[in-house]
Coordinates of C-alpha atoms in Angstrom, one line a residue:
X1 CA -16.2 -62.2 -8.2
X2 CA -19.5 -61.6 -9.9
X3 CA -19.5 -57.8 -9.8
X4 CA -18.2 -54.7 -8.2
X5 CA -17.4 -54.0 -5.2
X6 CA -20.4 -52.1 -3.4
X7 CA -19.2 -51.0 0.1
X8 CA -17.7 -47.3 -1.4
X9 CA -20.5 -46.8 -3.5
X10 CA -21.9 -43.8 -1.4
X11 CA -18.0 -42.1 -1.3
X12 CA -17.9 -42.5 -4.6
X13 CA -20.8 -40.6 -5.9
X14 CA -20.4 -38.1 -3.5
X15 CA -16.9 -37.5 -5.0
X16 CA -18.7 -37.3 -8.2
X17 CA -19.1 -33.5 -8.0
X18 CA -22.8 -33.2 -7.6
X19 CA -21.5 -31.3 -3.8
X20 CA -19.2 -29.0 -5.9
X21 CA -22.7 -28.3 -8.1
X22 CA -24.8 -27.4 -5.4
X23 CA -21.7 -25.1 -3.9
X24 CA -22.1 -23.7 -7.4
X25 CA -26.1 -23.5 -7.6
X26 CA -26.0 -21.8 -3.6
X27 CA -23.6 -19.2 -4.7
X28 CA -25.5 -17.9 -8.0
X29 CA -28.7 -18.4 -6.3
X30 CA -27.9 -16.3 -3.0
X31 CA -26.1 -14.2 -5.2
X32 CA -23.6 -13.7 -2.9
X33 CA -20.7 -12.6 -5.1
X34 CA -23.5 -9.8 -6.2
X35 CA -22.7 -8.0 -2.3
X36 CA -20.8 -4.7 -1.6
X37 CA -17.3 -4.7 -2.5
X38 CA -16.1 -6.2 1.0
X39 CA -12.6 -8.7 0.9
X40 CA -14.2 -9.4 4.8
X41 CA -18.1 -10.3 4.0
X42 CA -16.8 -12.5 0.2
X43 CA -14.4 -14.5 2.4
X44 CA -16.5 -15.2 5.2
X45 CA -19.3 -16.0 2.6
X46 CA -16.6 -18.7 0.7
X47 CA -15.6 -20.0 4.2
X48 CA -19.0 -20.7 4.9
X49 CA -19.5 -22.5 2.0
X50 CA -16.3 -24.5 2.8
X51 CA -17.4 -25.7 5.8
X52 CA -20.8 -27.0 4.5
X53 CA -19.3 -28.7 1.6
X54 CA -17.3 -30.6 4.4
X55 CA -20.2 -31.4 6.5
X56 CA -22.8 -32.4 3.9
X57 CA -20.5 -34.7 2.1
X58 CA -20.1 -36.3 5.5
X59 CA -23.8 -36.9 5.3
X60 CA -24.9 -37.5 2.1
X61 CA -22.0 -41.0 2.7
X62 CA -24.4 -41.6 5.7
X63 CA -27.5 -42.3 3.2
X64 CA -26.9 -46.0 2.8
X65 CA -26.7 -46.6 6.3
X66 CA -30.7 -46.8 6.3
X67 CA -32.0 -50.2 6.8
X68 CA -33.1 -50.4 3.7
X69 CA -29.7 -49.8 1.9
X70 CA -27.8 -51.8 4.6
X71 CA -30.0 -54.6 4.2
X72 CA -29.5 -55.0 0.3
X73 CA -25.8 -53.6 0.3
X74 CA -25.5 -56.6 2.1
X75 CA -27.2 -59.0 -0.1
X76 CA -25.0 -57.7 -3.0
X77 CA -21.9 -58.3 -1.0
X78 CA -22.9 -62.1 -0.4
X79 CA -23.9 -62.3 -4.1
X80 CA -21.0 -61.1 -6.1
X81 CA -18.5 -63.6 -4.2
X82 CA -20.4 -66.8 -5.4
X83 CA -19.5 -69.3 -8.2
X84 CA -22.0 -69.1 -11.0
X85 CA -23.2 -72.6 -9.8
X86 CA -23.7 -71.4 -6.4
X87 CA -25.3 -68.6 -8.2
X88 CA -28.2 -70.1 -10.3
X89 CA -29.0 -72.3 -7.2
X90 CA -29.7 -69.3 -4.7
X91 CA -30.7 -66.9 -7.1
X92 CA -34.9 -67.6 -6.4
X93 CA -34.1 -67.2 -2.7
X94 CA -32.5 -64.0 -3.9
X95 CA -35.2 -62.8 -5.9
X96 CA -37.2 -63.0 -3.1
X97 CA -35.4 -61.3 -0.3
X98 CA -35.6 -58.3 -3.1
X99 CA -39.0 -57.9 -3.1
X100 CA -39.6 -55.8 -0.3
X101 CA -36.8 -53.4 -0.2
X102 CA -35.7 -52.8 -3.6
X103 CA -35.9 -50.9 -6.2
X104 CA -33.8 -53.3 -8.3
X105 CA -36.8 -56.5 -7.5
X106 CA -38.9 -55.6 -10.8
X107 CA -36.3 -55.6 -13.5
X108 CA -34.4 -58.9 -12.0
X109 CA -37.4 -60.4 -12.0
X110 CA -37.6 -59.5 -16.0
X111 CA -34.2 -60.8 -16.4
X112 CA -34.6 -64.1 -14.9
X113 CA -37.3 -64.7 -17.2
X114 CA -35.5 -63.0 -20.2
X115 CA -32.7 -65.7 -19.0
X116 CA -35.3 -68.7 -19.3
X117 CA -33.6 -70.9 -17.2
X118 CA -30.3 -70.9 -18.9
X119 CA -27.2 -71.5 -17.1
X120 CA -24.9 -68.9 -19.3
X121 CA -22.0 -68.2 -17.1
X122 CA -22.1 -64.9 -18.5
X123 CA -25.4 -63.8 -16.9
X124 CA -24.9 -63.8 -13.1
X125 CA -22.2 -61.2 -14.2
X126 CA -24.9 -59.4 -16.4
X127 CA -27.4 -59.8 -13.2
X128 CA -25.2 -57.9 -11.0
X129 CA -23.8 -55.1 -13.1
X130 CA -27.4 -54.3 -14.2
X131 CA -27.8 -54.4 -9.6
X132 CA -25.1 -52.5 -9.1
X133 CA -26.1 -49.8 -11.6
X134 CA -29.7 -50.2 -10.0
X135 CA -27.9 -49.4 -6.1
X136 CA -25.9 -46.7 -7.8
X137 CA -29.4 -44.9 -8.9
X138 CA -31.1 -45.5 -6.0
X139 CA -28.1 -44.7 -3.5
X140 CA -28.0 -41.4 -6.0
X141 CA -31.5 -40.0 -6.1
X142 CA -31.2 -40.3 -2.0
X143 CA -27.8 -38.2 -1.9
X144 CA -29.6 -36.1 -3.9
X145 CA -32.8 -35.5 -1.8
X146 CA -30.6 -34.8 1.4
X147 CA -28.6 -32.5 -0.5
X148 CA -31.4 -30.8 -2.2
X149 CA -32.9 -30.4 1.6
X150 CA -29.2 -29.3 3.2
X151 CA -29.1 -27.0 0.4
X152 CA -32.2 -25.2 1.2
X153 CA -31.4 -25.2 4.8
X154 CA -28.1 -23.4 3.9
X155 CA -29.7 -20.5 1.6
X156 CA -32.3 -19.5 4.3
X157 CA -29.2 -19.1 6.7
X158 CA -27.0 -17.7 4.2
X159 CA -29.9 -14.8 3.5
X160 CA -30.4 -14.8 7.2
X161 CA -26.9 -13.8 7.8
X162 CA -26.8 -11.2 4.8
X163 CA -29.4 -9.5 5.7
X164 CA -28.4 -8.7 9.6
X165 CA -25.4 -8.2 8.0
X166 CA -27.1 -5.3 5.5
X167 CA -28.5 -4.2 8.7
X168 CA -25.4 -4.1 11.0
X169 CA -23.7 -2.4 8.6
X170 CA -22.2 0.5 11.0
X171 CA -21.0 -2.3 13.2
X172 CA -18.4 -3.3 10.1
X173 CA -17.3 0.1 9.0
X174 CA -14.0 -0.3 11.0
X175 CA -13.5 -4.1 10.6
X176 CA -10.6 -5.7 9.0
X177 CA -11.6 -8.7 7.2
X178 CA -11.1 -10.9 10.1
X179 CA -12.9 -8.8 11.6
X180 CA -15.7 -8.8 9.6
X181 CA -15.4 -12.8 9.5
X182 CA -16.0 -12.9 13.5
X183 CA -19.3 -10.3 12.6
X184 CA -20.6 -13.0 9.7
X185 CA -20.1 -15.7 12.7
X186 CA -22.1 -13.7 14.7
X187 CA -24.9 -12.6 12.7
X188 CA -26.7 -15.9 13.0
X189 CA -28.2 -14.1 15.3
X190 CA -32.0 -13.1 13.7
X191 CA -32.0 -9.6 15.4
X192 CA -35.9 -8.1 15.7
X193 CA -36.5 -4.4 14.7
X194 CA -36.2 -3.7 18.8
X195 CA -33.1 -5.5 19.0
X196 CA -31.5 -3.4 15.7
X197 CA -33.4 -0.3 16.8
X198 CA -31.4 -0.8 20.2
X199 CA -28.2 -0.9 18.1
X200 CA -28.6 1.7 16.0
X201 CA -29.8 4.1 18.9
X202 CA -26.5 3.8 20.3
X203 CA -24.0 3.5 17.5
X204 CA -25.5 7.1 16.5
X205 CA -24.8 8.2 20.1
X206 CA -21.2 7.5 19.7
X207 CA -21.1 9.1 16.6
X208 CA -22.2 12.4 18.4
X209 CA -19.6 11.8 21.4
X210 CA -16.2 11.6 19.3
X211 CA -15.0 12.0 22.6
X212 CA -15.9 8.4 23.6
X213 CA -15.0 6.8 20.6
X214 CA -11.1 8.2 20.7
X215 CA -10.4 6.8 24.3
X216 CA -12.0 3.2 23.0
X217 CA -9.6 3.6 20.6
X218 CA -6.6 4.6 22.9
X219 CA -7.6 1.3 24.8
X220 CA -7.4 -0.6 21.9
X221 CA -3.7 0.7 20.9
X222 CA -2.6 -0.1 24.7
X223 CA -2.6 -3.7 24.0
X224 CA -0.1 -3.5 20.8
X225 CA 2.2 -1.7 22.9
X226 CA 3.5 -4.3 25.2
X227 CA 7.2 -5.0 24.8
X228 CA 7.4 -8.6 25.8
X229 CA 8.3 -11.6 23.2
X230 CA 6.0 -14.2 25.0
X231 CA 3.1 -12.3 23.5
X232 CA 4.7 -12.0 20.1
X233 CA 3.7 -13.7 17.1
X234 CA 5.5 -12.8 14.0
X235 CA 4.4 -15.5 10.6
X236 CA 7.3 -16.9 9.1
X237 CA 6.9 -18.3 6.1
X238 CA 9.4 -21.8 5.4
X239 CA 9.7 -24.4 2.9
X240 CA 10.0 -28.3 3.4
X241 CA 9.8 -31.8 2.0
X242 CA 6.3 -33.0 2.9
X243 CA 4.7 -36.5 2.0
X244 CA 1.0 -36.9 1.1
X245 CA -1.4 -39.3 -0.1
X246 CA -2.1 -39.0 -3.5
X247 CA -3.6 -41.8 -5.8
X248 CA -1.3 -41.2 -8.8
X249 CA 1.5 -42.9 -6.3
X250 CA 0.9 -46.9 -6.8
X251 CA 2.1 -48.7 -3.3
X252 CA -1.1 -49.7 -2.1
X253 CA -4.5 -51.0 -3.9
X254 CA -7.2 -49.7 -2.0
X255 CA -10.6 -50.7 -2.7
X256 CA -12.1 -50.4 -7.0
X257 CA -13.9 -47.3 -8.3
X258 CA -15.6 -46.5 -11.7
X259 CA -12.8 -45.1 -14.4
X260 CA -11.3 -45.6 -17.9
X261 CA -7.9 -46.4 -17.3
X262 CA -7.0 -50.0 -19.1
X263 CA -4.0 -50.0 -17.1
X264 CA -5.5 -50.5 -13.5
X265 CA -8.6 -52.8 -15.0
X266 CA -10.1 -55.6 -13.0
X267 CA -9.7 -59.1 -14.6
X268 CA -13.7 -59.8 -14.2
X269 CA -14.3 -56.5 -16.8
X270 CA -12.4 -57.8 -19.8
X271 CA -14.8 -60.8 -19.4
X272 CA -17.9 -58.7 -21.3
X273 CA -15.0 -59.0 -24.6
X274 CA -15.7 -62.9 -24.8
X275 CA -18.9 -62.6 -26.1
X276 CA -20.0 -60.6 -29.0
X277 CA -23.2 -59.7 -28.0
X278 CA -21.6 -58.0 -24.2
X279 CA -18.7 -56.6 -25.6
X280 CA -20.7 -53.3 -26.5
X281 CA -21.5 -53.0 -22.9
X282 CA -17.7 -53.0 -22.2
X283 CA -17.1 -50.4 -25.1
X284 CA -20.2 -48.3 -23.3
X285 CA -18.6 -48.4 -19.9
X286 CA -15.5 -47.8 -20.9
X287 CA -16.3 -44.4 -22.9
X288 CA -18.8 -43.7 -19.7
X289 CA -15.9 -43.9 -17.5
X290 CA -17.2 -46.5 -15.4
X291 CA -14.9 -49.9 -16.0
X292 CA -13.8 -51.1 -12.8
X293 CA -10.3 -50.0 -11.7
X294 CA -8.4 -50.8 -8.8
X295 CA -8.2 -47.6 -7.2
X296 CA -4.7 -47.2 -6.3
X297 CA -3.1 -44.9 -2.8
X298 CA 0.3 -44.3 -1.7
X299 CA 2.7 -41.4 -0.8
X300 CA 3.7 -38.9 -3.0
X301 CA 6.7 -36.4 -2.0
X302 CA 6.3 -32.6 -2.6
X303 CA 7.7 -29.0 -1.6
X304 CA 5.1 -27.0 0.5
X305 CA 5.6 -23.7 2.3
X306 CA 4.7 -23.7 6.3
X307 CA 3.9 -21.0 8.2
X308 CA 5.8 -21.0 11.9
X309 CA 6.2 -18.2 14.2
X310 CA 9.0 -16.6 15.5
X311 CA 8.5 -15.2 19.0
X312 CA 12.1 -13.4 18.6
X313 CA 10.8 -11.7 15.5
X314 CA 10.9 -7.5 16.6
X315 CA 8.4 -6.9 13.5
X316 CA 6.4 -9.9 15.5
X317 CA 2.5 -9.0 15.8
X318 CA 1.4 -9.0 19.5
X319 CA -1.1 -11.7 20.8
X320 CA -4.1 -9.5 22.2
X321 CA -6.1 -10.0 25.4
X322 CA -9.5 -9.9 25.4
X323 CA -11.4 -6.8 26.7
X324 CA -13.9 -6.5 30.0
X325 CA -15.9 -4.1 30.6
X326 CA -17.6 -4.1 33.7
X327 CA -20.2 -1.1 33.4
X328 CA -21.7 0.2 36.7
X329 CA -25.5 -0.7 36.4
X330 CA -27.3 1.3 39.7
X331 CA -29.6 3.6 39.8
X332 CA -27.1 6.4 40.2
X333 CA -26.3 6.0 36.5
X334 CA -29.5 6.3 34.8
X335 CA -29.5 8.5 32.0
X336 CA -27.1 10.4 30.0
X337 CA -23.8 7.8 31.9
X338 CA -26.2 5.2 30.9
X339 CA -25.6 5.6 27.2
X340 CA -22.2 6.4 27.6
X341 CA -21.4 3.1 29.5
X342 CA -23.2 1.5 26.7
X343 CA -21.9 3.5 23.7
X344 CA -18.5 2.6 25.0
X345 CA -19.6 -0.8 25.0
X346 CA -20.2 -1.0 21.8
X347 CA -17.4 0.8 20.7
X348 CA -15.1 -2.1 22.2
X349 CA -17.1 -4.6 20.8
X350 CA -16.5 -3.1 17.1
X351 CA -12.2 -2.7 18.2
X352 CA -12.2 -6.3 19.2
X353 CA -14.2 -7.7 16.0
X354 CA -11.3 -6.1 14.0
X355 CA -9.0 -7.3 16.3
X356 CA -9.8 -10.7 16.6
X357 CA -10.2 -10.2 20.9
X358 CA -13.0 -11.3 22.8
X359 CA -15.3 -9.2 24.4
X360 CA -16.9 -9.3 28.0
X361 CA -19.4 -7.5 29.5
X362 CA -20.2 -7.2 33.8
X363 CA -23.2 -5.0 34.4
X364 CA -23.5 -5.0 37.8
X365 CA -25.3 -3.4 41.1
X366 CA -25.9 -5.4 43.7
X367 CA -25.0 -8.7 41.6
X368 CA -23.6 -8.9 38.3
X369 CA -24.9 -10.0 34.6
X370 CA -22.3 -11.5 32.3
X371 CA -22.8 -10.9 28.3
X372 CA -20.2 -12.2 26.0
X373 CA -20.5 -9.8 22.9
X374 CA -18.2 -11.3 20.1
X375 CA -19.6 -15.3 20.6
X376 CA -21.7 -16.7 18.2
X377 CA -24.6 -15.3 19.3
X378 CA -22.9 -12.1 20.1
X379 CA -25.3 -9.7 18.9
X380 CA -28.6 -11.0 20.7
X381 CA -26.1 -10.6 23.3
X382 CA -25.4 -6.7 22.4
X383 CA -29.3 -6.2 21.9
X384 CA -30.0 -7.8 25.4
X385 CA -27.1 -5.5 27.3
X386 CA -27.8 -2.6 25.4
X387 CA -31.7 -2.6 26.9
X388 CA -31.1 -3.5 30.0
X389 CA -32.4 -1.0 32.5
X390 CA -30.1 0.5 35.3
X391 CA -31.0 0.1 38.6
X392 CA -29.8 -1.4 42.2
X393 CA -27.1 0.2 44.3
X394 CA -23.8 -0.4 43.9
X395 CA -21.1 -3.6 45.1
X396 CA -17.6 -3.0 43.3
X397 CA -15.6 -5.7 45.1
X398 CA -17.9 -8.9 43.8
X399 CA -17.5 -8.0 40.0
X400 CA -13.8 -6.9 40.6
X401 CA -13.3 -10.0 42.2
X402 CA -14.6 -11.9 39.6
X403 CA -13.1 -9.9 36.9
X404 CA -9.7 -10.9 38.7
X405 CA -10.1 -14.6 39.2
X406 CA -10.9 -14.2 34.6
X407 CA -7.2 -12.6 34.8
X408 CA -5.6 -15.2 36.7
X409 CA -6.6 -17.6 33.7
X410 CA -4.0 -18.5 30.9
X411 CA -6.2 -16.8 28.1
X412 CA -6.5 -13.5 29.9
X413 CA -2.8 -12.0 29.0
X414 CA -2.2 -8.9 27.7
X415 CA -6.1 -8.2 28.8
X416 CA -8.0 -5.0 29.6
X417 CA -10.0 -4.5 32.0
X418 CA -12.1 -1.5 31.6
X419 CA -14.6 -0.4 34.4
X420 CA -17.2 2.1 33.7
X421 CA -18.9 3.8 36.3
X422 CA -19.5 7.2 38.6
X423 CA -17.0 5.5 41.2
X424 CA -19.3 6.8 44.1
X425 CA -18.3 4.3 46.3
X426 CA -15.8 3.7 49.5
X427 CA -12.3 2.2 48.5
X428 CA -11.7 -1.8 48.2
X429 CA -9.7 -4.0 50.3
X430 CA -6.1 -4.0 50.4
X431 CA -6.3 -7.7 49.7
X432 CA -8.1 -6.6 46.3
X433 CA -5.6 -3.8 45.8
X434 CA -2.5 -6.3 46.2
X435 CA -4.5 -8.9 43.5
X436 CA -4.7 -6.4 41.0
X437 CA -0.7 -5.0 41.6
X438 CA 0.0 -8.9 40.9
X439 CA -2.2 -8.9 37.5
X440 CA -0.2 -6.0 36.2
X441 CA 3.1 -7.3 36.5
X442 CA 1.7 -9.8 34.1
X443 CA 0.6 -6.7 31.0
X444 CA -2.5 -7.1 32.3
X445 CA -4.2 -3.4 32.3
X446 CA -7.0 -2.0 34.5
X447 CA -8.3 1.0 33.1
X448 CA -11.3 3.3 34.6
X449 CA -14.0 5.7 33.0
X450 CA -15.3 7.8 35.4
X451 CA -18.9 9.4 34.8
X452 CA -19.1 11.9 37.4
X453 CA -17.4 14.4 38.9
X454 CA -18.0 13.3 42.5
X455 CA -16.3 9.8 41.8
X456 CA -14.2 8.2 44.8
X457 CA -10.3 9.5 43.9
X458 CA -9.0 6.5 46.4
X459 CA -11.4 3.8 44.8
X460 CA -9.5 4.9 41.1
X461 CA -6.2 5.1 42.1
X462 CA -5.8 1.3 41.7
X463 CA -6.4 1.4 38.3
X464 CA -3.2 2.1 35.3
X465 CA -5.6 4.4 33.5
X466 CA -8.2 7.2 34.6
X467 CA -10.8 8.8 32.3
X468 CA -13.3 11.3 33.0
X469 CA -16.1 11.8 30.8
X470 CA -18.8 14.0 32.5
X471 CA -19.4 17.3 30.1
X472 CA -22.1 19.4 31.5
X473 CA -25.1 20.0 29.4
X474 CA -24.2 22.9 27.9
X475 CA -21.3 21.1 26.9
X476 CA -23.4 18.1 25.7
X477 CA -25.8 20.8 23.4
X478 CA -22.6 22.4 22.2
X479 CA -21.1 19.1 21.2
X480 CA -24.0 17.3 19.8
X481 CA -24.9 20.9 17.5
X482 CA -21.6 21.6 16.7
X483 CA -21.1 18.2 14.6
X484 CA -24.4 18.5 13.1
X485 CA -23.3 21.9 11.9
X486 CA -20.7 19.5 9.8

């Protein structure tokens, strides 16, 4: 074998650290460490980072998978398993076939001549170290360009998300840091001054109605309540004999990588000692780290603690449902129900960002809308909901009926369903009544939030949960001017 072994070449550099140095540049850069003193927003900001490490390592090994790498990867493969004899007969066909793809042509045409038709055995081993080094640069510089171009990519999201995240800032005051992972997720989202102004308009109408704000927060507590161990989740935290792959373990030779270990040396390295005038190039590489080693796998046996859970556990956490909240969008509610059917929208949508619950929202009249509020793209999602303007009359029994056939579904235990509206309407179907008696049985909860005094008593009575929020306006004056007073 005339040289080394090209085909993990690109794996190899990009296990050089140059990744864990842009990781390093992107932090100081972005200056994300620099950010409020939040546990949530610093480990969502290292997660973040995590997962692009992971991704753009994957890429960067793509690089030589151009044509113009694959074609001379190639070449080098065929080359380094030839006899010197086979060697100096093919090598102006091989000097050729470099001239149009690589970077390496120039200087191996300087070496042949240099070489001046000598057949030293040694040189053909000479050629291709002085190739390889030239495919490691070149394979290199590209990693680094993509990186360099990830990296940029990665920054403009990174400020992206920090500064929605700066402006959303109300939306975290509650969160727990998972919570305020799910709200980094989210705030991919690039929210326009409408779409914050629409935000902000209502978080500050919550804060007036404290009112609306403690019975989100009574729903909330409902779903932690449910005594049944099939929704229980306690951590446990065990120990156990585990085996890994680990390349201090010896079983298995793998493939050759660049190193100074004497022990785990190729044959064809100790070659460059032979001749006086090589051997310094076998001192160099050797204090370089870059003599070719047999790069060595197998399985290595080691303690680890795993996590399990105990569903018998009393001091088990309970698996929450997600919320729906199907808020009554017809004419009839225009005004001040409008922005409490809204506020208490958003008030969920905080509760189940620090809950780790997903968040649905029905608006519906004569048909219905669906928003998801804690996706990815949750808070364009908030923005659009929150200014959408109420109109239409009023059909209960399709957005009920949908809202049930959700329930029926395996992810929908231990779920709330909370509908917000004036309830002036007739009373559903028995058929629908007898649906929602079945859901029940199963923790699901159906809760109402009734903005009127003239709501249908028969049309609520279906539901586990009744609340009536309809103060009068003197009410609404003494309210909103007796919390300013504080």
């Amino acid at each position: 074998m005339l040289g080394v072994d090209g085909l993990h070449l690109a794996v190899t550099l990009a296990d050089s650290g140059m990744v864990e140095a842009a990781v390093n540049d992107i932090m100081a850069r972005s200056q994300v460490l620099a950010m409020p003193d939040n546990n949530g927003i610093k480990s969502s900001v290292k997660n973040h980072l995590v997962k692009w490490r992971g991704s753009v390592k994957r890429r960067i090994t793509k690089v030589c998978e151009t044509e113009r790498f694959q074609q001379e990867l190639a070449l080098y493969q065929e080359v380094i398993y030839w006899d010197e004899e086979t060697f100096f007969q093919q090598l102006p066909e091989v000097i050729k076939k470099l001239e149009w793809h690589s970077a390496f042509y120039l200087q191996a045409r300087r070496l042949v001549e240099k070489n001046k038709g000598i057949n030293n055995p040694m040189f053909p081993h000479y050629f291709c170290d002085q190739w390889y080094q030239s495919l490691n640069d070149a394979i290199k510089q590209a990693q680094l360009t993509e990186l360099e171009a990830s990296k940029e990519k990665v920054l403009n999201d990174l400020y992206q998300r920090m500064e929605t995240m700066k402006n959303m800032e109300k939306v975290g005051e509650r969160g727990s840091e998972s919570g305020m992972g799910r709200l980094w997720d989210m705030a991919a989202a690039k929210l326009s001054k409408g779409d914050l102004t629409a935000i902000q308009r209502h978080a500050e109408f919550l804060a007036k109605h404290k009112t609306l704000q403690d019975i989100a927060e009574k729903l909330g507590r409902m779903a932690r309540e449910v005594n049944d161990p099939d929704l229980n989740k306690a951590p446990v935290e065990d120990v156990e004999m585990v085996e890994e792959r680990s390349e201090m373990a010896t079983d298995d030779i793998v493939g050759v990588h660049q190193n100074d270990d004497l022990n785990k040396l190729l044959p064809n390295e100790t070659m460059f000692l032979a001749y006086p005038e090589l051997e310094v190039v076998f001192y160099k590489n050797l204090i370089d780290k870059r003599l070719m080693n047999y790069q060595m796998k197998g399985k290595a046996r080691k303690l680890r603690k795993v996590t399990t859970n105990l569903p018998e556990s009393a001091e088990a956490d309970i698996e929450k449902g997600p919320f729906i909240l199907c808020v009554d969008a017809s004419g009839s509610m225009t005004g001040f129900p409008e922005m409490c059917a809204k506020a208490m929208a958003y008030a969920l949508m905080q509760i189940a960002l620090a809950e780790e619950r997903d968040c649905y929202v029905m608006l519906f009249s004569s048909e219905y809308i669906t928003y998801e509020l804690t996706r990815q793209d949750g808070l364009r999602e908030a923005s659009d909901f929150l200014s959408y303007q109420f109109h239409g009359g009023t059909d209960f029994e399709a957005v009920l009926l949908k809202s049930v056939e959700l329930m029926q579904g395996e992810r929908y235990k231990n779920a709330d369903l909370v509908v917000v509206s004036d309830f002036i309407a007739p009373k559903q179907s028995e058929e629908l009544e007898q649906k929602v008696s079945e859901l029940k049985k199963s923790h699901n909860r159906f809760h109402a939030i009734n903005l009127s005094k003239y709501g249908n008593p028969q049309l609520m009575s279906m539901f586990n949960q009744v609340w009536s929020y309809h103060p009068n306006l003197v009410g609404r004056l003494v309210e909103k001017f007796g919390r300013t007073k504080h």
